[in-house]
Coordinates of C-alpha atoms (C1' of nucleotides) in Angstrom, one line a residue:
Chain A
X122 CA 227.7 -96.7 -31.0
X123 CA 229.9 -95.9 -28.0
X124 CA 228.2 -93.8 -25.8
X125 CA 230.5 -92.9 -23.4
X126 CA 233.2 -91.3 -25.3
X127 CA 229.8 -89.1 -26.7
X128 CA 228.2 -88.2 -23.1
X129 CA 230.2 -86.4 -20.9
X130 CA 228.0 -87.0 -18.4
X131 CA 227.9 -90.9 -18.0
X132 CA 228.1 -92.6 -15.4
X133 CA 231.2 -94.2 -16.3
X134 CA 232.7 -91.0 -16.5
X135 CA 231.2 -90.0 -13.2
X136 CA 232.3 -92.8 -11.2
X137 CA 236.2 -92.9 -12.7
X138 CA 236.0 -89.0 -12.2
X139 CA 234.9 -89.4 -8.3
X140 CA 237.6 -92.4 -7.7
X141 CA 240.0 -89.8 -9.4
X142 CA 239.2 -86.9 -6.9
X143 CA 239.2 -88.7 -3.9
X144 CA 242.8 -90.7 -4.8
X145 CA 243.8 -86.2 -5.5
X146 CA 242.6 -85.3 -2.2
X147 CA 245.1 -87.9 -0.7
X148 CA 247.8 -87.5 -2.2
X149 CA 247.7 -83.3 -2.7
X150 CA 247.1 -83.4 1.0
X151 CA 250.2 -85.6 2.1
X152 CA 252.3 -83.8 -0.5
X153 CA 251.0 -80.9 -1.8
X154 CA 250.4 -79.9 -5.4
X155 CA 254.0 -80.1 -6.4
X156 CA 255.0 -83.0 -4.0
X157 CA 251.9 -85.0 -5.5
X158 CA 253.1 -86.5 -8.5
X159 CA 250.2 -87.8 -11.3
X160 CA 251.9 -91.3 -10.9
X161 CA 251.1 -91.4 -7.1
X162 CA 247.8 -89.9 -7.8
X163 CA 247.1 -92.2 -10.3
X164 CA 248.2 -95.5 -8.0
X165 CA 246.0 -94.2 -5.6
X166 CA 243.2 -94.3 -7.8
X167 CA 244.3 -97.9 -9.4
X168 CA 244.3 -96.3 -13.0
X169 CA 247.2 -95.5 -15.2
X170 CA 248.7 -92.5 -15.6
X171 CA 247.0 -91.0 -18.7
X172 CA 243.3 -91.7 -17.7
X173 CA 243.7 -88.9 -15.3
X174 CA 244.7 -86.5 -18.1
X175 CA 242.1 -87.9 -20.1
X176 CA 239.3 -87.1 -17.4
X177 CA 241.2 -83.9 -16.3
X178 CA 243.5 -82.4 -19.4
X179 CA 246.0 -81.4 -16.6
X180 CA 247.4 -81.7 -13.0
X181 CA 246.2 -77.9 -12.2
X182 CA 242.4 -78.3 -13.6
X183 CA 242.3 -81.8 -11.0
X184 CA 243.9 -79.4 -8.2
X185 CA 241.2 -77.3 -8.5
X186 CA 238.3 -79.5 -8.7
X187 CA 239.2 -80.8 -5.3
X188 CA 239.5 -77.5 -3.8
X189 CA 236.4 -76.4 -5.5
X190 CA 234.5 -79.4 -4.1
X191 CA 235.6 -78.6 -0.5
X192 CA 234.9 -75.2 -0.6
X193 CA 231.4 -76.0 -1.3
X194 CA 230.8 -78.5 1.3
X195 CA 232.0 -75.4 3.8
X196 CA 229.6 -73.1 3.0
X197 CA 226.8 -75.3 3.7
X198 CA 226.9 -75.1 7.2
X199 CA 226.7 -71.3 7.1
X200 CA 223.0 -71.6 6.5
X201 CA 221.9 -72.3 10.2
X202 CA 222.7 -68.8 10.7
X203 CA 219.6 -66.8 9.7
X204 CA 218.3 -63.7 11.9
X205 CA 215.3 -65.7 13.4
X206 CA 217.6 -68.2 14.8
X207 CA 219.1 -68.6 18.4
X208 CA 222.5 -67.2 18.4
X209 CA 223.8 -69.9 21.0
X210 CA 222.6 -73.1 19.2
X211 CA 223.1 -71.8 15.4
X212 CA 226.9 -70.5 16.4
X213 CA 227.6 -74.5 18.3
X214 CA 225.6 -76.0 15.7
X215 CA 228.3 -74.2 12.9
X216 CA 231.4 -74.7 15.2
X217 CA 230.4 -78.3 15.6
X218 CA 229.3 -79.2 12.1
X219 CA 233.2 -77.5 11.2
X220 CA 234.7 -80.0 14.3
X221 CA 232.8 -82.3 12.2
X222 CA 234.3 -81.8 9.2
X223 CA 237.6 -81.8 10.3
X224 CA 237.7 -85.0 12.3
X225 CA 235.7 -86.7 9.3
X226 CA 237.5 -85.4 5.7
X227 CA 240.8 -84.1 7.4
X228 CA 242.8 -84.5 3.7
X229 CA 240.1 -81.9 2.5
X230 CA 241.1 -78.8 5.0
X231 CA 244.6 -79.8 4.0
X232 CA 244.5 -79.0 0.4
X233 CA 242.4 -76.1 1.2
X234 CA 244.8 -74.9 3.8
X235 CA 248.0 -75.8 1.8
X236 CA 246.3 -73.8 -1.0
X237 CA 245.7 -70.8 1.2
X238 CA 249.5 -70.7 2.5
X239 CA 250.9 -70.1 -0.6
X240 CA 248.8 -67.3 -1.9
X241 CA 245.9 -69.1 -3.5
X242 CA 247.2 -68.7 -6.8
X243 CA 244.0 -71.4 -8.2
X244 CA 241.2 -70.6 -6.0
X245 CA 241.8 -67.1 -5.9
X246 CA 238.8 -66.2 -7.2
X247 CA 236.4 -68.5 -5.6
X248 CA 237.8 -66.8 -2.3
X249 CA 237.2 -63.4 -3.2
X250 CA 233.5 -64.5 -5.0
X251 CA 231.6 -66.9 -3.3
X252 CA 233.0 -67.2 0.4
X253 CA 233.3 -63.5 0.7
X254 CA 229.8 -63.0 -0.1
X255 CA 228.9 -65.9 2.2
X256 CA 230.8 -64.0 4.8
X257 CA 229.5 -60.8 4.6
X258 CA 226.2 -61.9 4.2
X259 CA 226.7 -64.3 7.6
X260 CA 228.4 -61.3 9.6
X261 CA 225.7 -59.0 8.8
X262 CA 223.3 -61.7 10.1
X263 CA 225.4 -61.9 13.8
X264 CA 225.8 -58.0 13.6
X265 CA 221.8 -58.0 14.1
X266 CA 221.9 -60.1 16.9
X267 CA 224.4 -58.0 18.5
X268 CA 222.5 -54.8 17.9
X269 CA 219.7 -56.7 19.2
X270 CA 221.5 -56.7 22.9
X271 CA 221.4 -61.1 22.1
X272 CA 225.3 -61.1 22.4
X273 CA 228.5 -59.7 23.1
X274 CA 229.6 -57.5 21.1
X275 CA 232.3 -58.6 18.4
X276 CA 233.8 -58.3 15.6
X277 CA 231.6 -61.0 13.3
X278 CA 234.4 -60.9 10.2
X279 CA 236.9 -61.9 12.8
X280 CA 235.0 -64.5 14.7
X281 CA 234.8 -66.3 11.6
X282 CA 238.5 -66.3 11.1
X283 CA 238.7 -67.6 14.4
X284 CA 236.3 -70.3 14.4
X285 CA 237.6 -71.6 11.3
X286 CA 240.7 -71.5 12.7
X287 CA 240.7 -73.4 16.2
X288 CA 238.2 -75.9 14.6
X289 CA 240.4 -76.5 11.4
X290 CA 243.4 -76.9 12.9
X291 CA 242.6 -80.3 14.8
X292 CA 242.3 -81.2 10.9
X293 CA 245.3 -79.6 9.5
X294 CA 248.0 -79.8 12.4
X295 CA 247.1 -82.9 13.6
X296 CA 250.2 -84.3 14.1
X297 CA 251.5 -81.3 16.4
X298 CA 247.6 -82.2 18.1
X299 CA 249.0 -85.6 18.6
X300 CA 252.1 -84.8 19.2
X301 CA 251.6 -82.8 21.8
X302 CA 248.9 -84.6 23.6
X303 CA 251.1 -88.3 23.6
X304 CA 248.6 -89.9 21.3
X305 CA 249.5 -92.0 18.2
X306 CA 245.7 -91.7 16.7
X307 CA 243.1 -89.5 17.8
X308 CA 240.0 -91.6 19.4
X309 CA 236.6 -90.6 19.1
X310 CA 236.4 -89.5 23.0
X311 CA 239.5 -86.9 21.7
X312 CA 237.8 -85.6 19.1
X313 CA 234.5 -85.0 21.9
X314 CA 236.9 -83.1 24.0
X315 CA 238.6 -81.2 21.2
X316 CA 234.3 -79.9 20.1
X317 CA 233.3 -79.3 23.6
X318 CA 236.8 -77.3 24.1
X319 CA 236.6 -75.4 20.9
X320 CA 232.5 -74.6 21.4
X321 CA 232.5 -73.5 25.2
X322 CA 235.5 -71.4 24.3
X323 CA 234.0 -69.3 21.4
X324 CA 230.2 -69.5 22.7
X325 CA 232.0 -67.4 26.3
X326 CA 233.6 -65.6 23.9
X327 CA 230.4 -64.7 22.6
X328 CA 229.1 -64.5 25.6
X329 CA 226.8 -66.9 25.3
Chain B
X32 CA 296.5 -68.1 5.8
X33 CA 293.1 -68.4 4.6
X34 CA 291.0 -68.4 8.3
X35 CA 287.6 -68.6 6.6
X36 CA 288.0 -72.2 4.9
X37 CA 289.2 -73.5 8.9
X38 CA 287.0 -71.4 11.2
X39 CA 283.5 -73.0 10.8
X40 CA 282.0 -70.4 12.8
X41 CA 283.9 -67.3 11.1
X42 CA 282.3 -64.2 10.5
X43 CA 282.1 -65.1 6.7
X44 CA 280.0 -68.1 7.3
X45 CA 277.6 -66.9 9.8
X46 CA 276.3 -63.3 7.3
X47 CA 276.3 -66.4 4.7
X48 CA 274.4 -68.9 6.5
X49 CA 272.0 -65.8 8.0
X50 CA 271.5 -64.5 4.3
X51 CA 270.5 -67.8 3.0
X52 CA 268.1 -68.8 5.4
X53 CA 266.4 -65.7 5.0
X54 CA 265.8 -66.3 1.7
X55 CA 264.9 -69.9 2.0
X56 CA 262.3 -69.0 5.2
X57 CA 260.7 -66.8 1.7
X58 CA 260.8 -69.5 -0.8
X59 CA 259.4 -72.2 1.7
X60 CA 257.1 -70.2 2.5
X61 CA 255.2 -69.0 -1.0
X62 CA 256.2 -72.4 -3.0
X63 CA 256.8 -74.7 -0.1
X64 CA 259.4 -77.5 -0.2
X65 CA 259.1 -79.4 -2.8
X66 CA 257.8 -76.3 -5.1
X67 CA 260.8 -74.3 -3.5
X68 CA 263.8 -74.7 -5.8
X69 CA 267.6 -74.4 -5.1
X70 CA 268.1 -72.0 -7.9
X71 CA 265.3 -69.9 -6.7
X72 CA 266.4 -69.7 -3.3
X73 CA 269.9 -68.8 -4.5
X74 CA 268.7 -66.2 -6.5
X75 CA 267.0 -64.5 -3.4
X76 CA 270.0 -64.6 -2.2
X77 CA 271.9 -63.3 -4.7
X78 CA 274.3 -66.4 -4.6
X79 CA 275.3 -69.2 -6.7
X80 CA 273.2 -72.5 -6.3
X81 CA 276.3 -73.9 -5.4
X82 CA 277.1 -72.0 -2.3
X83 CA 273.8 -73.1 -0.7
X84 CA 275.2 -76.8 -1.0
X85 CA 278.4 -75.7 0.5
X86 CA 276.8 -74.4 3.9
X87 CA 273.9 -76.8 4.1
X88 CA 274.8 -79.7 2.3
X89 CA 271.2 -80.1 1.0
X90 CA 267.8 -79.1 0.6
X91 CA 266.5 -80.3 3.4
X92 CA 268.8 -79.5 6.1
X93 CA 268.6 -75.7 4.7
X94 CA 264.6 -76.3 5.4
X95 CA 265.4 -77.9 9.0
X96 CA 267.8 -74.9 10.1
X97 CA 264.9 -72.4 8.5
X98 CA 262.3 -74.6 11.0
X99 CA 264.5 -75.1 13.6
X100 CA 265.1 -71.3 14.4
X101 CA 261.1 -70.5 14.3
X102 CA 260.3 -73.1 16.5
X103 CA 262.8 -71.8 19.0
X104 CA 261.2 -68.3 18.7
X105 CA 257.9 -69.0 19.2
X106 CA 258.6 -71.2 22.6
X107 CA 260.0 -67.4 24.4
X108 CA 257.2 -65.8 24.9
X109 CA 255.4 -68.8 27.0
X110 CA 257.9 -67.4 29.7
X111 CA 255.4 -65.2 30.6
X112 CA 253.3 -68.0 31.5
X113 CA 254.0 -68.7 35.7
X114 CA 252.7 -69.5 38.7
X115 CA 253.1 -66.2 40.0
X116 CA 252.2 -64.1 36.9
X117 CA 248.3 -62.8 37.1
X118 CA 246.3 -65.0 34.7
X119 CA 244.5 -62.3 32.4
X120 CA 248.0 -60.3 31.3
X121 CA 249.8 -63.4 31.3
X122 CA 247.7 -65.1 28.7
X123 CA 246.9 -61.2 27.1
X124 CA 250.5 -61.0 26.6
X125 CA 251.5 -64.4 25.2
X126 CA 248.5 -64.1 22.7
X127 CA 249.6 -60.3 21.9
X128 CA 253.5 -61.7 21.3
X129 CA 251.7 -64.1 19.0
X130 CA 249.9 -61.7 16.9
X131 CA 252.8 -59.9 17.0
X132 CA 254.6 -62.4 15.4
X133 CA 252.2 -63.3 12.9
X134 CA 252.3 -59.7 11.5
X135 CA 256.1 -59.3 11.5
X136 CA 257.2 -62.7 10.6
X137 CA 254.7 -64.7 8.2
X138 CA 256.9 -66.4 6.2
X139 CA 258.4 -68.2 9.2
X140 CA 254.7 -69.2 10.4
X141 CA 253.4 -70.3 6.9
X142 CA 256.9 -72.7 6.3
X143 CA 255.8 -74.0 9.8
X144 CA 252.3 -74.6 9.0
X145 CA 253.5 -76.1 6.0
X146 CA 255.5 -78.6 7.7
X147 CA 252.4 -79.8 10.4
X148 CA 250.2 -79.7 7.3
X149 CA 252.2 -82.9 5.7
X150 CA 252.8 -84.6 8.5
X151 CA 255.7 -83.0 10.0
X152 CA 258.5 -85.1 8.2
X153 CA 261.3 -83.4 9.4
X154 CA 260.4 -81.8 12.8
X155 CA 258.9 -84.6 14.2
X156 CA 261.5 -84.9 16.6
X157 CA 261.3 -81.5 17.8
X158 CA 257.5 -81.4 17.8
X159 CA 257.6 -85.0 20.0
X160 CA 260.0 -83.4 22.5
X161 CA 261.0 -79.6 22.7
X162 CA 257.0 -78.4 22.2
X163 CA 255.8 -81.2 24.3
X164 CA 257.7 -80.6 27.2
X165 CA 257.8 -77.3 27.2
X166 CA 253.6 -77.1 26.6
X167 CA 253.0 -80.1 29.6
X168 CA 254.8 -77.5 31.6
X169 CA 252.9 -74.7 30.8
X170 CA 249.5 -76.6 30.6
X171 CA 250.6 -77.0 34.6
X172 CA 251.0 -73.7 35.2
X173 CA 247.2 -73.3 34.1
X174 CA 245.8 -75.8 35.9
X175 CA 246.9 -74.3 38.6
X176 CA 245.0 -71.0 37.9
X177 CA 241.6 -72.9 37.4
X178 CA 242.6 -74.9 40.6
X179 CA 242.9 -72.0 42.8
X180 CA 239.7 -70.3 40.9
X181 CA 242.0 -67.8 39.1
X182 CA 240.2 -68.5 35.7
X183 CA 237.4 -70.5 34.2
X184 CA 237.5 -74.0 34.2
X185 CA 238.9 -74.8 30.3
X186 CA 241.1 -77.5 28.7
X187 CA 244.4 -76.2 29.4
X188 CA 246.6 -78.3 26.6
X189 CA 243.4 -77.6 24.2
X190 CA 243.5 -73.8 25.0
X191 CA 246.9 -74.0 23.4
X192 CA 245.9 -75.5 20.0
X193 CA 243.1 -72.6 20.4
X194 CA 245.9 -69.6 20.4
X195 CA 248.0 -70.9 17.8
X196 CA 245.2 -71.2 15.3
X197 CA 243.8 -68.0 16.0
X198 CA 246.8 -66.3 16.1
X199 CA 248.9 -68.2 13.4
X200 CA 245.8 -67.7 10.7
X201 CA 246.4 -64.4 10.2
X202 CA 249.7 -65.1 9.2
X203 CA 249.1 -68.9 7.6
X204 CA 245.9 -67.7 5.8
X205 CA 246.4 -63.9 5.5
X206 CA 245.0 -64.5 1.8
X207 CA 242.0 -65.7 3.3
X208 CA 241.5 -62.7 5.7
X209 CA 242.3 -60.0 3.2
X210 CA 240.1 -61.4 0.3
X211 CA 237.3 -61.7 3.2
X212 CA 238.0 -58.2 4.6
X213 CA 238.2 -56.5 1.0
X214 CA 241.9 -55.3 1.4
X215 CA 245.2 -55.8 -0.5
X216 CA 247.3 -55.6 2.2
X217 CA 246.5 -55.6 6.3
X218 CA 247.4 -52.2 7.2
X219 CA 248.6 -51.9 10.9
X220 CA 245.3 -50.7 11.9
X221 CA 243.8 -54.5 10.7
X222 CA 246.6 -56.1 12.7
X223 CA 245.4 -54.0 15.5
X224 CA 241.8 -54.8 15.6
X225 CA 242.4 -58.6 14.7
X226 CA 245.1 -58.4 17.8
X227 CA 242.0 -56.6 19.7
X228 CA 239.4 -59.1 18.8
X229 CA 241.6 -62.8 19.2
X230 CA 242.7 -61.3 22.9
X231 CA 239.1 -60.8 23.7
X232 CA 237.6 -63.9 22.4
X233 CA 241.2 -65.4 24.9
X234 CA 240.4 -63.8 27.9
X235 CA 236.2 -64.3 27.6
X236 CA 236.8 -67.9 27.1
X237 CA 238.8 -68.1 29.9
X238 CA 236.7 -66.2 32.2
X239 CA 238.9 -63.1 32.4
Chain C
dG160 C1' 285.4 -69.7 -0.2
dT161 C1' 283.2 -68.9 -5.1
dC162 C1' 281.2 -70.2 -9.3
dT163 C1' 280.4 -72.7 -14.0
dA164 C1' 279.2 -76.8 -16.2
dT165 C1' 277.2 -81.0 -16.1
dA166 C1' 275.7 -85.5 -14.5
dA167 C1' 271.9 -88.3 -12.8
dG168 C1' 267.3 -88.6 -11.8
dT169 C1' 262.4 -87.2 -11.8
dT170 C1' 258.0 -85.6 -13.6
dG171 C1' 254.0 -83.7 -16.5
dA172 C1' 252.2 -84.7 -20.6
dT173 C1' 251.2 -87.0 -25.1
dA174 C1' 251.3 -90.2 -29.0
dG175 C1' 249.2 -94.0 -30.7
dA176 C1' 247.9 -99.0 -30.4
dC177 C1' 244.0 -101.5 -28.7
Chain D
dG55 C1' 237.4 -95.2 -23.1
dT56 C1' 242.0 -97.7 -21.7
dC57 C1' 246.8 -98.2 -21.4
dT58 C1' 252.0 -98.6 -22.7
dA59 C1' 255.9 -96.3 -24.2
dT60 C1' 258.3 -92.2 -24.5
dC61 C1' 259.7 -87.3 -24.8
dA62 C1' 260.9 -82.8 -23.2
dA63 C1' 261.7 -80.1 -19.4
dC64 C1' 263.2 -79.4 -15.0
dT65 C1' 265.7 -80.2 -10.5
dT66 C1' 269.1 -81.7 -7.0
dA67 C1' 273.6 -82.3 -6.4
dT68 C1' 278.6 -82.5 -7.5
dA69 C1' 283.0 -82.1 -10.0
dG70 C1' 286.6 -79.2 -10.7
dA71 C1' 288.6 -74.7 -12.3
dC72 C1' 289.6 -70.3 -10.1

DNA sequence: GTCTATAAGTTGATAGAC
DNA sequence: GTCTATCAACTTATAGAC
């Protein structure tokens, strides 16, 4: 008996559908979703066409599964910030695990962000579920620490926006960071300079 | 004689060319450029698909004209930004036009963002010299301030990338923020306290 | 300068052999 | 589970009448 066409759980499957999402996040980065074509896609992955329709049923469901991957791997960071914890340390510990992020998986903030510019129309939901719970939860956590006199006050909704911003855009406007700063590749030392910018600047800001 | 056909800068042409840029800036912007279709943008504008090819030849110079023009727009306000000028309403200012801009213009920011996000096919050029130049320049001006212990010691070129993204995601990612906040659309009392909160985060990162 | 009709090319998706 | 061949739909761009 063939099990694989039986278990949708295999590890054939598995491994074909991680090659798959990773070739996606590529190409739906460099292109977006209607620039990416399933052909390029597909290339990418060294598989023809139709296997991706066979592990996805269509170019929308693979869309999402990316974005719904990445969206996940954000909110993990989040969980360093807990009441008992040192504001200072837990807020550079988030900004640089984000730094991280975006200096490591660039093509992933890209799809996210390309899907964010243009409404959300797939991950709408997921946005107004799971990471607006996550927020709320988080900024209730830094409204306690700023009631207990252990920062500056701010607004915590809006220092999220903010520290998701200037950290993901060394991912997503790279080229206009290169650009601007002469370089052809960012180095290692760079991507130093761009955290200790990005954390000094929003731990003052929090007056930390 | 008919003038209109000989006079390439006639009155005709120019409330053309206006009215269908302002209708491409909204298609790039929600379906960016390869979602963005020639039909659709002629229908915004109320004018047959073939008139777009008549005063823009093609696709993508009617999306270079539409980046083109924002770019320009967004260098003015680093005027503000001199030797002379007092540090704290200098940088309060250029961060409030900013935010400004964000809120009145979004579209413009999101095509824009859209561009940077794939790699910046088309402005490259204009990223490599115009913004360059004119943020070297600028970057001087600041080093300058910290020099003469005006303001905190920061990055100067890095506190650049810091504005735009904080500034720019509440146009890029306004989905984001109102899905976050609750809200269906930012009412100008949001725009205000986001404007509050980004210029405050500025000026505390800088010292000021 | 305006607009209809259409050519030329591309793409998402599937059928069906293996 | 893999892959080739192919279709149906869509999109840019232009020709040519007005």
């Amino acid at each position: 008996m063939n099990r694989s066409s039986s278990d949708p759980g295999g590890p054939i499957r598995q491994a074909n559908r991680e090659l798959i999402l990773g070739a996606a996040e590529k190409v739906f980065a460099r292109a977006g979703f209607n620039g990416a074509t399933m052909a390029a896609i597909a290339e990418a992955a060294g598989l023809p066409k139709a296997n991706l329709h066979y592990y996805f049923g269509n170019k929308q469901e693979l869309y999402r599964e990316v974005l719904a991957g990445t969206l996940h791997d954000w909110l993990v960071p989040m969980d360093g910030i807990t009441p008992e914890a040192d504001p200072r340390s837990a807020i550079e510990q988030y900004v640089r695990a984000k730094m991280a992020m975006s200096a490591a998986r660039p093509d992933a903030s890209r799809v996210f962000a390309n899907e964010l510019l243009h409404g959300a129309p797939v991950l709408g939901d997921l946005v107004h579920g799971e990471l607006r719970t996550m927020v709320k939860r988080k900024a209730a956590v830094i409204d306690g620490w700023i009631a207990a006199g252990r920062m500056t006050a701010v607004d915590s909704i809006h220092l999220f926006f903010t520290i998701w911003a200037a950290t993901q855009t060394y991912a997503d406007f790279d080229v206009q960071v290169r650009a601007v700063l002469g370089r052809s590749r960012l180095t290692a030392r760079d991507h130093q300079r761009a955290a200790d910018h990005v954390v000094s600047m929003i731990l003052r800001g929090c007056g930390l």
